[in-house]
Coordinates of C-alpha atoms and ligand atoms in Angstrom, one line a residue:
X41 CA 129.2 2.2 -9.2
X42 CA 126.0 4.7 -9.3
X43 CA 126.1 6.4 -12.4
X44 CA 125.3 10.1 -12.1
X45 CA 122.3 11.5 -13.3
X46 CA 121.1 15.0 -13.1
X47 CA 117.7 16.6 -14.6
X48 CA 116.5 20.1 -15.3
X49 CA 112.7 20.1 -14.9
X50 CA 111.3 23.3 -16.1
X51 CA 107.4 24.4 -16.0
X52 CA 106.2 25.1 -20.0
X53 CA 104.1 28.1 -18.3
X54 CA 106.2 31.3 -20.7
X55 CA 109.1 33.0 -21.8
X56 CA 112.0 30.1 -21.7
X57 CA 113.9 32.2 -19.1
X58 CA 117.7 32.1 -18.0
X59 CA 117.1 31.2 -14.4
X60 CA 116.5 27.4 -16.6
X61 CA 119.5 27.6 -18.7
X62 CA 121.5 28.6 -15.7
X63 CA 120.4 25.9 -13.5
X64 CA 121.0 23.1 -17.0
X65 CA 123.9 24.3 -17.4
X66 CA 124.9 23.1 -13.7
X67 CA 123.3 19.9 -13.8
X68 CA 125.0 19.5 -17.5
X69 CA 128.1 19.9 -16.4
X70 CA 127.9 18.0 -12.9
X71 CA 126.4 15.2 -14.7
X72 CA 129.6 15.3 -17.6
X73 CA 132.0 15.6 -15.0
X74 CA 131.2 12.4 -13.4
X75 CA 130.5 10.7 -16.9
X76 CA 126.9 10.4 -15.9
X77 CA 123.6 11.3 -17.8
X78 CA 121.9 14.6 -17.8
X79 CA 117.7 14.4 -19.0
X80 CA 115.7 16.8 -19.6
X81 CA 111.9 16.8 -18.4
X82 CA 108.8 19.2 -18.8
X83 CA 107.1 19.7 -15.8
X84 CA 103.5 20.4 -17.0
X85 CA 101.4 19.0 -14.8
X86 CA 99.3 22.7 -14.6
X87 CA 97.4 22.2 -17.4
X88 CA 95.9 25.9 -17.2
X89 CA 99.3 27.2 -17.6
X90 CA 101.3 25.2 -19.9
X91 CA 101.4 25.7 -23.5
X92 CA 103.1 23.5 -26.2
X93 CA 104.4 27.3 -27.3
X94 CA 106.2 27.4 -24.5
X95 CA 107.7 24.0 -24.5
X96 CA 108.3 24.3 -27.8
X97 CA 110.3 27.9 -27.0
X98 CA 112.4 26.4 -23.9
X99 CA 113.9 23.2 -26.2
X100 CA 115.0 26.1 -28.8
X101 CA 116.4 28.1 -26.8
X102 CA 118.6 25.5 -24.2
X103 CA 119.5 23.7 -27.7
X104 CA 120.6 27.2 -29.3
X105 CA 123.0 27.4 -26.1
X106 CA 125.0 24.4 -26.4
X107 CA 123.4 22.6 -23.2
X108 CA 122.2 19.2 -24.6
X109 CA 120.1 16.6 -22.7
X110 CA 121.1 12.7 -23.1
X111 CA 117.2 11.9 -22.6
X112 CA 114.1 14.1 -23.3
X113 CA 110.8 14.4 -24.7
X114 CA 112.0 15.0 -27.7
X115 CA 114.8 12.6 -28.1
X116 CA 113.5 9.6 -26.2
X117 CA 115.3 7.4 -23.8
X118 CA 114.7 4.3 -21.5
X119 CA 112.8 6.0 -18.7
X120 CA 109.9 7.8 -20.8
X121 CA 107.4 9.5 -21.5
X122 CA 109.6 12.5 -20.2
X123 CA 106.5 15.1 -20.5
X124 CA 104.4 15.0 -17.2
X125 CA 101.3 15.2 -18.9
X126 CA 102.0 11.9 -20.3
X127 CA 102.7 10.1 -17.4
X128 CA 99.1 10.5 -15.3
X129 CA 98.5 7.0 -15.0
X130 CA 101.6 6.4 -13.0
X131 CA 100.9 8.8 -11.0
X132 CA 97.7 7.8 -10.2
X133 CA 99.0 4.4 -9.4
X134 CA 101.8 5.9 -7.0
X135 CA 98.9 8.1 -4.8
X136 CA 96.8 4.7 -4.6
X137 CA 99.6 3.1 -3.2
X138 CA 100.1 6.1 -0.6
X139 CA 96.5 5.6 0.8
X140 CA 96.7 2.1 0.8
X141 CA 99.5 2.8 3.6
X142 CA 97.8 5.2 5.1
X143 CA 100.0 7.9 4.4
X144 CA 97.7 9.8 2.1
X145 CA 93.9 10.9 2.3
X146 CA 91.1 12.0 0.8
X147 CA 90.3 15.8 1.3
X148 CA 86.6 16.9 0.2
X149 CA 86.6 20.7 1.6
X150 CA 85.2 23.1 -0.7
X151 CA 87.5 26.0 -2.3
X152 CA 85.0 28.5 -0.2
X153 CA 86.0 26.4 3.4
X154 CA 90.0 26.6 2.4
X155 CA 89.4 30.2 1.2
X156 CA 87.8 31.5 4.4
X157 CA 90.0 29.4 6.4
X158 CA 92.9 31.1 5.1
X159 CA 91.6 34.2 5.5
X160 CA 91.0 33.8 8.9
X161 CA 94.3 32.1 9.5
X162 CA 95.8 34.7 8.2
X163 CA 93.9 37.7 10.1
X164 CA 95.4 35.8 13.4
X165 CA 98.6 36.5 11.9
X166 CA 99.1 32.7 11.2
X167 CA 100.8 30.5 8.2
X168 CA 97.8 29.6 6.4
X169 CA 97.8 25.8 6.1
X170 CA 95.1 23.2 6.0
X171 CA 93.7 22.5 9.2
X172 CA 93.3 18.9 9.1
X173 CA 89.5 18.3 8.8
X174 CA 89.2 15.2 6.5
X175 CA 92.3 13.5 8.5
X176 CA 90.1 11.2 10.7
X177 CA 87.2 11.0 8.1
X178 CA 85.4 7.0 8.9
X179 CA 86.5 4.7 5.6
X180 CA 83.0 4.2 5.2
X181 CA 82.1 8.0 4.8
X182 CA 84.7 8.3 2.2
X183 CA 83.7 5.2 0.2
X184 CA 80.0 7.0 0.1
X185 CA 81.2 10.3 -1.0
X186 CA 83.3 9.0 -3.6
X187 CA 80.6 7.1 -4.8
X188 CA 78.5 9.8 -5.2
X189 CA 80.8 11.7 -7.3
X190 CA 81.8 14.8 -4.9
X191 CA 84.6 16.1 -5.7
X192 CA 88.1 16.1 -4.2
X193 CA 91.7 16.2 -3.6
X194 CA 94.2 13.8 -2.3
X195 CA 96.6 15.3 0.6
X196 CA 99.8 14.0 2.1
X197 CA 99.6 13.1 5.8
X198 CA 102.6 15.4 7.8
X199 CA 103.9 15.2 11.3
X200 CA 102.6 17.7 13.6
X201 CA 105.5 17.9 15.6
X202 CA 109.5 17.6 15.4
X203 CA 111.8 19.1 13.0
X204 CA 113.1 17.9 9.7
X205 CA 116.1 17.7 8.5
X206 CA 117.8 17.9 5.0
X207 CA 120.9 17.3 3.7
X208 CA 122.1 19.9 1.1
X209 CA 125.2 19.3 -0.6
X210 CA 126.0 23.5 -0.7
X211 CA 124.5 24.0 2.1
X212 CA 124.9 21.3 5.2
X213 CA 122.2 20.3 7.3
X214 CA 119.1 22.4 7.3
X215 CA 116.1 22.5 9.7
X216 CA 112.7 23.1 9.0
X217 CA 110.0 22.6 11.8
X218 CA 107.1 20.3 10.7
X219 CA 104.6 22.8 12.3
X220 CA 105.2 25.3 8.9
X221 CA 104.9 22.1 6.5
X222 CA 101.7 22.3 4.9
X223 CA 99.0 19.0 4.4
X224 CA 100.0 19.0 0.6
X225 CA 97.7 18.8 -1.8
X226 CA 99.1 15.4 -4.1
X227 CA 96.4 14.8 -6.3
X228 CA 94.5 17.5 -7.8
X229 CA 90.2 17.1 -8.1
X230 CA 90.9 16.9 -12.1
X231 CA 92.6 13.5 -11.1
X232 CA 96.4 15.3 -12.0
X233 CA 98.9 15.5 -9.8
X234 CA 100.8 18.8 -8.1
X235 CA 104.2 19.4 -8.8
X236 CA 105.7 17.5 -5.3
X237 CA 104.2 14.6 -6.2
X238 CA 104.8 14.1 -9.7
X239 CA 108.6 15.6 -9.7
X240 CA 109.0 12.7 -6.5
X241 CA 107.9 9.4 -8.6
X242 CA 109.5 11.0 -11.8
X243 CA 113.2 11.8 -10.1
X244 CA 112.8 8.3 -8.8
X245 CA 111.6 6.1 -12.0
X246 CA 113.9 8.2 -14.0
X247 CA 116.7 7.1 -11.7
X248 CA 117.9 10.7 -10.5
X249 CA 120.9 10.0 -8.3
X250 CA 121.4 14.5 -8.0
X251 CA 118.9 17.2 -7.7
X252 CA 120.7 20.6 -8.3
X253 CA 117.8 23.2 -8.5
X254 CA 117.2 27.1 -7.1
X255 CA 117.1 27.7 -3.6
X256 CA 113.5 28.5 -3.8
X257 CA 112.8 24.9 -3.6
X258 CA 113.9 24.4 -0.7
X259 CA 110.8 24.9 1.1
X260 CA 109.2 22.0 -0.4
X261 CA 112.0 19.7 0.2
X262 CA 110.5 18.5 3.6
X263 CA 107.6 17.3 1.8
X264 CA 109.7 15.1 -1.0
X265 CA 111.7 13.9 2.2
X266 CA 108.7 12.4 3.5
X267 CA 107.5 11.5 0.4
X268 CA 110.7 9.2 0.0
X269 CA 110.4 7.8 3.2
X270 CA 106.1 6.9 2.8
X271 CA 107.0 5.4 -0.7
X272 CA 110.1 3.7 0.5
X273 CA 112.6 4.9 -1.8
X274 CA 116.2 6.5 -1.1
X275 CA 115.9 10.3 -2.3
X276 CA 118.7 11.7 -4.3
X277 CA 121.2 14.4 -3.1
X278 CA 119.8 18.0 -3.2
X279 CA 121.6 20.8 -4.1
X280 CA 120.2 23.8 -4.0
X281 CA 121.4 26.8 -6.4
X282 CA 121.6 30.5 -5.1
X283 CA 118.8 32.4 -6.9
X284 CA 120.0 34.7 -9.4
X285 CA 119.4 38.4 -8.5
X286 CA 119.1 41.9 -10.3
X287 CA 121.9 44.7 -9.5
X288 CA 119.8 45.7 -6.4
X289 CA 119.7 42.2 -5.1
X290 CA 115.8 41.6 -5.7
X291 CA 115.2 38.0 -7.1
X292 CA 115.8 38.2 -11.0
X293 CA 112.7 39.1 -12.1
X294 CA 111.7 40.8 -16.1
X295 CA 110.5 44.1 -15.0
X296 CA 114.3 44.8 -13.9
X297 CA 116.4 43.0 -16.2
X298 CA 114.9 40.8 -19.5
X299 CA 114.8 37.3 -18.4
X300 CA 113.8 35.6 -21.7
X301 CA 116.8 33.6 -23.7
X302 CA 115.1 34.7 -26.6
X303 CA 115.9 38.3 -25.9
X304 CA 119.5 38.0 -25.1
X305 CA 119.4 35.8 -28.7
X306 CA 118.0 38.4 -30.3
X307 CA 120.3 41.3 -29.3
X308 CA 123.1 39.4 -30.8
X309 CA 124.4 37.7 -27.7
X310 CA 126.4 34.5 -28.3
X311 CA 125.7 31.8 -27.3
X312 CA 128.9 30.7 -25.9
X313 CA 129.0 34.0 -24.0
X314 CA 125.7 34.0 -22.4
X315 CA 126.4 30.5 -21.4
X316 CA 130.0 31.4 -19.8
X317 CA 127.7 34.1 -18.2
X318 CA 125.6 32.0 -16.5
X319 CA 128.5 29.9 -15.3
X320 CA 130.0 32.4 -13.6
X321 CA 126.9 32.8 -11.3
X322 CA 128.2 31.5 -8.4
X323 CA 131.0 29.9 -9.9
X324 CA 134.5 30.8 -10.9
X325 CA 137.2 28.7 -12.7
X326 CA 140.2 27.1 -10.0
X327 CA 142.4 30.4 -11.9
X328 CA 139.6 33.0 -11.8
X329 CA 139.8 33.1 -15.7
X330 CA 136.1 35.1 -17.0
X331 CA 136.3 33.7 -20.0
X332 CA 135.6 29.8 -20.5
X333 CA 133.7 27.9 -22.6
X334 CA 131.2 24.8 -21.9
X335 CA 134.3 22.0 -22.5
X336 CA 136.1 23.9 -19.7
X337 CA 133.7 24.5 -17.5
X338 CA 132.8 20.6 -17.4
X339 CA 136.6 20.0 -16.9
X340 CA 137.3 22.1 -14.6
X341 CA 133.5 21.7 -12.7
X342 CA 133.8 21.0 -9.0
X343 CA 130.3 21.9 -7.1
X344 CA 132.0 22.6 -3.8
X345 CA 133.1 26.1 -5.7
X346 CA 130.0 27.6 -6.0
X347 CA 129.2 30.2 -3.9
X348 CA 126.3 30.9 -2.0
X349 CA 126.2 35.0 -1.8
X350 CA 123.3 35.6 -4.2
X351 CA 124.9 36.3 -7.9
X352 CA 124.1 39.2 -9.5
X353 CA 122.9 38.9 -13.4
X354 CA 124.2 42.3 -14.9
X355 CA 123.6 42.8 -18.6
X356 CA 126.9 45.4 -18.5
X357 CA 128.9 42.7 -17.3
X358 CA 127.2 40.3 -19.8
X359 CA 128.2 43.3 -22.2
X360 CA 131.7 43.2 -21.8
X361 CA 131.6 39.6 -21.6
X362 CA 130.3 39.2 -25.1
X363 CA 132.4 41.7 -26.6
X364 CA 135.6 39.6 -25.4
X365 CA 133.9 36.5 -26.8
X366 CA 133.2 38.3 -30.4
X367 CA 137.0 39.7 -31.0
X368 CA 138.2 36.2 -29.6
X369 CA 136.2 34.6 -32.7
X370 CA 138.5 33.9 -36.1
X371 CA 136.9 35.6 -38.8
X372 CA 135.1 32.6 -40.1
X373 CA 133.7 32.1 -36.8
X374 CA 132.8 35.5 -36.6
X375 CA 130.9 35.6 -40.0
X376 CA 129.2 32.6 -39.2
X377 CA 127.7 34.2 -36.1
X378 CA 126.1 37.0 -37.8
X379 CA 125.3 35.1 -39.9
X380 CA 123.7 32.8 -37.6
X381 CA 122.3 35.6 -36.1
X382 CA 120.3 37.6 -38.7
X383 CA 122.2 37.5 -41.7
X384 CA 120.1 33.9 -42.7
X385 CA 117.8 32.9 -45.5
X386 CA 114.6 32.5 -43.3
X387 CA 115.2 35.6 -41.5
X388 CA 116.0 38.0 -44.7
X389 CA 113.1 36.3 -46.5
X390 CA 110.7 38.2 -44.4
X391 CA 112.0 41.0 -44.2
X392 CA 113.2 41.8 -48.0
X393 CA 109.7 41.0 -48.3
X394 CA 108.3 44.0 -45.8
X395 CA 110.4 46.6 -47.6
X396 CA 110.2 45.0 -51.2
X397 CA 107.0 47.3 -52.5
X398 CA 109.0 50.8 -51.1
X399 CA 112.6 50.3 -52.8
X400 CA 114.2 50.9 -56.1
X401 CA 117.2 50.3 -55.2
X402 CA 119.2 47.4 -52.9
X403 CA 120.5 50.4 -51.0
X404 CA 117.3 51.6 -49.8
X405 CA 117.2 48.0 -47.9
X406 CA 118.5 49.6 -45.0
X407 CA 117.0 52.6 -44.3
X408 CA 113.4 51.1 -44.1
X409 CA 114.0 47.9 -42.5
X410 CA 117.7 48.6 -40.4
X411 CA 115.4 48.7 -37.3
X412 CA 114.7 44.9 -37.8
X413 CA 118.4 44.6 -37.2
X414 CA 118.7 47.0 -34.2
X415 CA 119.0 46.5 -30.2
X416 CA 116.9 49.1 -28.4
X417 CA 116.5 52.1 -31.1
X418 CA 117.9 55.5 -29.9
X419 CA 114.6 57.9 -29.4
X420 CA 113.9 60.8 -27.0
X421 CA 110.3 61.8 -25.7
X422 CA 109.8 64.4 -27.9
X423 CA 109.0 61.7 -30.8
X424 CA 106.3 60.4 -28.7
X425 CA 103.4 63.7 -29.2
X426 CA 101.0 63.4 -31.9
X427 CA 98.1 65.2 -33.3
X428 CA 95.7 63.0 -31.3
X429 CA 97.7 61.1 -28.7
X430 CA 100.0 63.2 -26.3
X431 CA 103.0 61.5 -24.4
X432 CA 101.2 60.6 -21.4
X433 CA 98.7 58.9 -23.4
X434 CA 101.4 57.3 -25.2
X435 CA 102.9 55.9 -22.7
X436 CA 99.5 54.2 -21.0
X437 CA 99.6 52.5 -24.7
X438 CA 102.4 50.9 -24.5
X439 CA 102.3 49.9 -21.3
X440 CA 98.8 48.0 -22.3
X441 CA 100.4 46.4 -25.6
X442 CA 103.5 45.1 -22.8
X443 CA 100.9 43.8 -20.4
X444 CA 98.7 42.4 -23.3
X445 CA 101.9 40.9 -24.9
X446 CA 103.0 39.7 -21.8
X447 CA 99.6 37.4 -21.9
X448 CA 99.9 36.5 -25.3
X449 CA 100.7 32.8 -26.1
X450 CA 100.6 32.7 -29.9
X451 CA 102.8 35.5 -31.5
X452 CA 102.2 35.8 -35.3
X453 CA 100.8 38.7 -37.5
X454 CA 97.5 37.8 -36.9
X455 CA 97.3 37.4 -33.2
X456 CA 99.4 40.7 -32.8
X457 CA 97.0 42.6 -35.1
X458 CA 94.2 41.2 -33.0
X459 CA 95.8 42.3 -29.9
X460 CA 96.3 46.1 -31.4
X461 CA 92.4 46.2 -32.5
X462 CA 91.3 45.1 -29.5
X463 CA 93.1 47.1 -27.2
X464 CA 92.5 50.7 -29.2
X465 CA 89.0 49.5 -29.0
X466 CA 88.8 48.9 -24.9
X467 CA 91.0 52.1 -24.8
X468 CA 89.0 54.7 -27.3
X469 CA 91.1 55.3 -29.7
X470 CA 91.5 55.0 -33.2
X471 CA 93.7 52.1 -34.3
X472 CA 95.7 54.3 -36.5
X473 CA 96.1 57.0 -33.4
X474 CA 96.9 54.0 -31.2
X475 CA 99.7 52.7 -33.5
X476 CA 101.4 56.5 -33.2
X477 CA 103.7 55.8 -30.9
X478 CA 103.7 52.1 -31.5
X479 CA 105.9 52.3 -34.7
X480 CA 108.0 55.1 -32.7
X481 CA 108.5 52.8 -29.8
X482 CA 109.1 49.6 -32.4
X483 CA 110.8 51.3 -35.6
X484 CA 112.5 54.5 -33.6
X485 CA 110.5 56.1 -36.2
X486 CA 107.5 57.5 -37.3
X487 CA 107.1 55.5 -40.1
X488 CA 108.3 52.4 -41.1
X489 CA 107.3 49.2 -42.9
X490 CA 103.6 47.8 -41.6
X491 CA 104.7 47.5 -37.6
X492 CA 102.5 44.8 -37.1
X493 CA 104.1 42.9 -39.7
X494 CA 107.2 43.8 -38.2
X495 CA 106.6 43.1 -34.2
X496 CA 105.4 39.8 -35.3
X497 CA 108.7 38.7 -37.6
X498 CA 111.1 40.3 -34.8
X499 CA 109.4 38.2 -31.9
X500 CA 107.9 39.2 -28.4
X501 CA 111.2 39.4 -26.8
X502 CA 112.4 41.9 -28.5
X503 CA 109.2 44.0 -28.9
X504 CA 108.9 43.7 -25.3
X505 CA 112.0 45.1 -24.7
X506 CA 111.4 48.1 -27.2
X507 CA 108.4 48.5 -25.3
X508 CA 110.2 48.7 -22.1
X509 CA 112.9 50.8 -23.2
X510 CA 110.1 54.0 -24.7
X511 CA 108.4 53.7 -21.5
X512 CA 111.4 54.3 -19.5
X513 CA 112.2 57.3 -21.9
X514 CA 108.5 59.1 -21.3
X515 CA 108.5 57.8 -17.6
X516 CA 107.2 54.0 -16.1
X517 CA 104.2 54.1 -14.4
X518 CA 103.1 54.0 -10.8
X519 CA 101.1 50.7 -9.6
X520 CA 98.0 52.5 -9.6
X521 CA 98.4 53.7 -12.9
X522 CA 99.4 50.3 -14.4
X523 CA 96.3 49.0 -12.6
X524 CA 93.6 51.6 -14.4
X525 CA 95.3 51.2 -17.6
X526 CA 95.0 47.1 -16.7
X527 CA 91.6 47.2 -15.8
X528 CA 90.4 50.1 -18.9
X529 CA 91.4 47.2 -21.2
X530 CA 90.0 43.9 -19.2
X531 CA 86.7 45.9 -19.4
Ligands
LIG737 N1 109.1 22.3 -12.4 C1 110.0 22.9 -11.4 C2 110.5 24.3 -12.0 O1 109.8 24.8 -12.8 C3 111.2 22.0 -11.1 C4 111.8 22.2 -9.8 C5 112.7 21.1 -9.4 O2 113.8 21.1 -10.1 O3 112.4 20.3 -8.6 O4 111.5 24.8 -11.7

């Protein structure tokens, strides 16, 4: 009998977000159910985008849930390296054997041609797609132009006509017409491959029998189809996850709703309640019962009960979730989660430290560093006009230290001081009148131990969400005025 095997296949590109830990915990408990395996695989074949940070970030946080992965890059296993970036030479191989069958060919249009090409294509109100101009190139012009070292890319051959079908297991039989399936770029000029080639030869080596992934993949699931068929290979069942949406039904996205794992850690969320969140996307138990936990879940798993109605990811709900998951803990438990939580060696270490020079007593501990343990601090507006920096200047500062910490891929004291210089400089202000409403918006206060210090040891997450949260109190900003604050510090 085919043993099940299921894969989560995230993109190292930022914050390890819960649209991942929702769609692991599926495939987890899929692959449990029916004894199978369930690996885990970094897709990080966009080398401009990926950072080991973020890798790094998204093993933490799906470990800190519960969801653990049989085979990784990080624990091994028989079909390995499990880190895309590793695995170029077999992908190389793979695309030579595509164009040895003719199913594959090599595309040497410049970035300008595509780029005005698009343009044009979409000006007629068309889908912008390649128009086919190195399709018939002669073998012999190809051979010369590779030889001479101009560069290019390595494209899929796709029917011009018919429709495809695919088989999802949620969702039947869908039709896509070959006319809106793009040429597809397999084989990038840096000699890496794109996503749909890479996650095709991967699901296959790595013996994938079930793909259960978000709907918005679905689009490119003509191209793996074919893919399957040039190559040879049976493809494994798709099944394709309803998106997860904020309250007004927009796809989940951070500037509505945080969308880090790291945030929801940081607020003192359990694990086991965030992950009996997620499961209920989409999903109830055979009785309806909210709360589960992971063991139950797998038990009681069956796919065909997930619904497709978009589910809505609603931090009260999430709220009330948690709270019924902290009084259900036995006081042991319960300690050991705070514990857990903040109440640790490592994490007191640094900050006994930040208040250490201002206290004579233990009991001025929490006055100067409480914030450190605080959700989103109470303030009002009024806190937010100083001698030199008024509330609507305020508020363009934070919104540049959330867009500059948004970019940020290091996080530590040093880089987060160098992202403060930097932007009172590009913004004209004095670093100390530039922090003002910094520590207001970080602390709740107007002073507080060194908030640098501070933003670093609490994380981005969390700062990010401080930042959010005073924003939202003086009043968030149109487009165009997030764009002059954007550009005033790119200058
Ligand atoms: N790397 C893709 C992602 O970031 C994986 C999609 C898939 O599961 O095929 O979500």
């Amino acid at each position: 009998m085919l043993t099940v095997r299921t894969r989560v296949a995230p993109s190292p590109t930022g914050d390890p977000h819960v649209g991942t830990a929702y769609i692991a915990l599926f495939n987890l408990c899929f692959a449990r159910q029916h004894g199978g395996q369930f690996i885990l695989r970094i897709e990080d074949t966009d080398q401009m985008r990926s950072t080991a940070e973020s890798e790094q970030k998204i093993l933490e946080s799906l470990r800190w849930l519960g969801l653990s992965w049989d085979e990784g890059p990080d624990v091994g296993g028989p079909y390995g390296p499990y880190r895309q970036s590793e695995r170029a030479a077999i992908y190389q191989q793979h695309v030579q054997e595509l164009l040895e069958r003719g199913h594959a060919f090599h595309c040497f249009c410049s970035p300008a041609r595509l780029d005005a090409l698009r343009k044009e294509q979409i000006s007629l109100g068309q889908n912008p797609c390649y128009d086919g101009l190195c399709l018939h190139l002669a073998q012999n012009e190809v051979v010369e132009r590779l030889a001479s070292g101009e560069p290019c890319v390595i494209r899929m051959k796709v029917p011009q006509e018919g429709v495809c079908t695919i088989d999802d297991l949620l969702r039947g039989r869908i039709e896509i017409p070959w006319s809106q399936i793009d040429m597809q770029v397999l084989m990038k000029a840096d000699g890496l491959p794109t996503y749909h080639l890479a996650n095709v030869v991967d699901d296959h080596l790595m013996q994938i029998t079930h793909v259960i992934r978000g709907e918005e993949w679905i689009s490119s699931a003509p191209k793996h189809q074919l893919l399957y068929q040039y190559f040879g290979w049976n493809m494994p069942t798709l099944c394709h996850m309803p998106l997860l949406r904020n309250p007004d039904r927009s796809k989940l996205s951070k500037r509505k709703n945080p969308t880090s794992i790291l945030f929801y850690r940081s607020m003192g969320y359990l694990p086991a309640a965030l992950l009996n969140y997620l499961g209920r996307m989409g999903w109830s138990m055979p009785d309806e019962r909210e709360q589960f936990s992971l063991e139950d879940m797998i038990r009681e798993f069956d796919l065909s009960r997930v619904s497709l109605g978009g589910p809505v990811f609603d931090v009260e709900k999430l709220d009330w979730l948690n709270a019924l998951w902290l009084r259900s803990l036995n006081p042991d438990s319960l300690v050991q989660a705070f514990m857990d939580w903040k109440f640790n060696r490592p994490f007191l270490d640094q900050v006994l430290a930040q208040c250490l020079s201002r206290i004579q007593r233990l009991s001025d501990v929490v006055p100067w560093v409480g914030f450190f343990f605080e959700g989103l601090p109470e303030i009002k507006a009024e806190q937010f006009a100083f001698k030199k920096v008024d509330a609507a200047q305020s508020r363009e500062i934070l919104f540049a230290l959330l867009w500059a910490s948004e970019q940020a891929i290091a996080w530590n004291s040093a880089t987060v001081e160098a992202m403060c210089v930097s932007l009172a400089g590009h913004m004209g202000f004095k670093l100390r009148d530039f922090m003002a409403p910094v520590f207001v918006a970080i602390s709740g206060r107007s002073s507080s131990t060194p908030v640098m210090e501070a933003m670093a040891i609490m994380g981005a997450d969390l700062v990010r969400a401080r930042l959010r949260h005073a924003i939202q109190i003086l009043g968030v900003l149109s487009k165009e005025e997030e764009l002059l604050v954007v550009q005033k510090i790119q200058e």
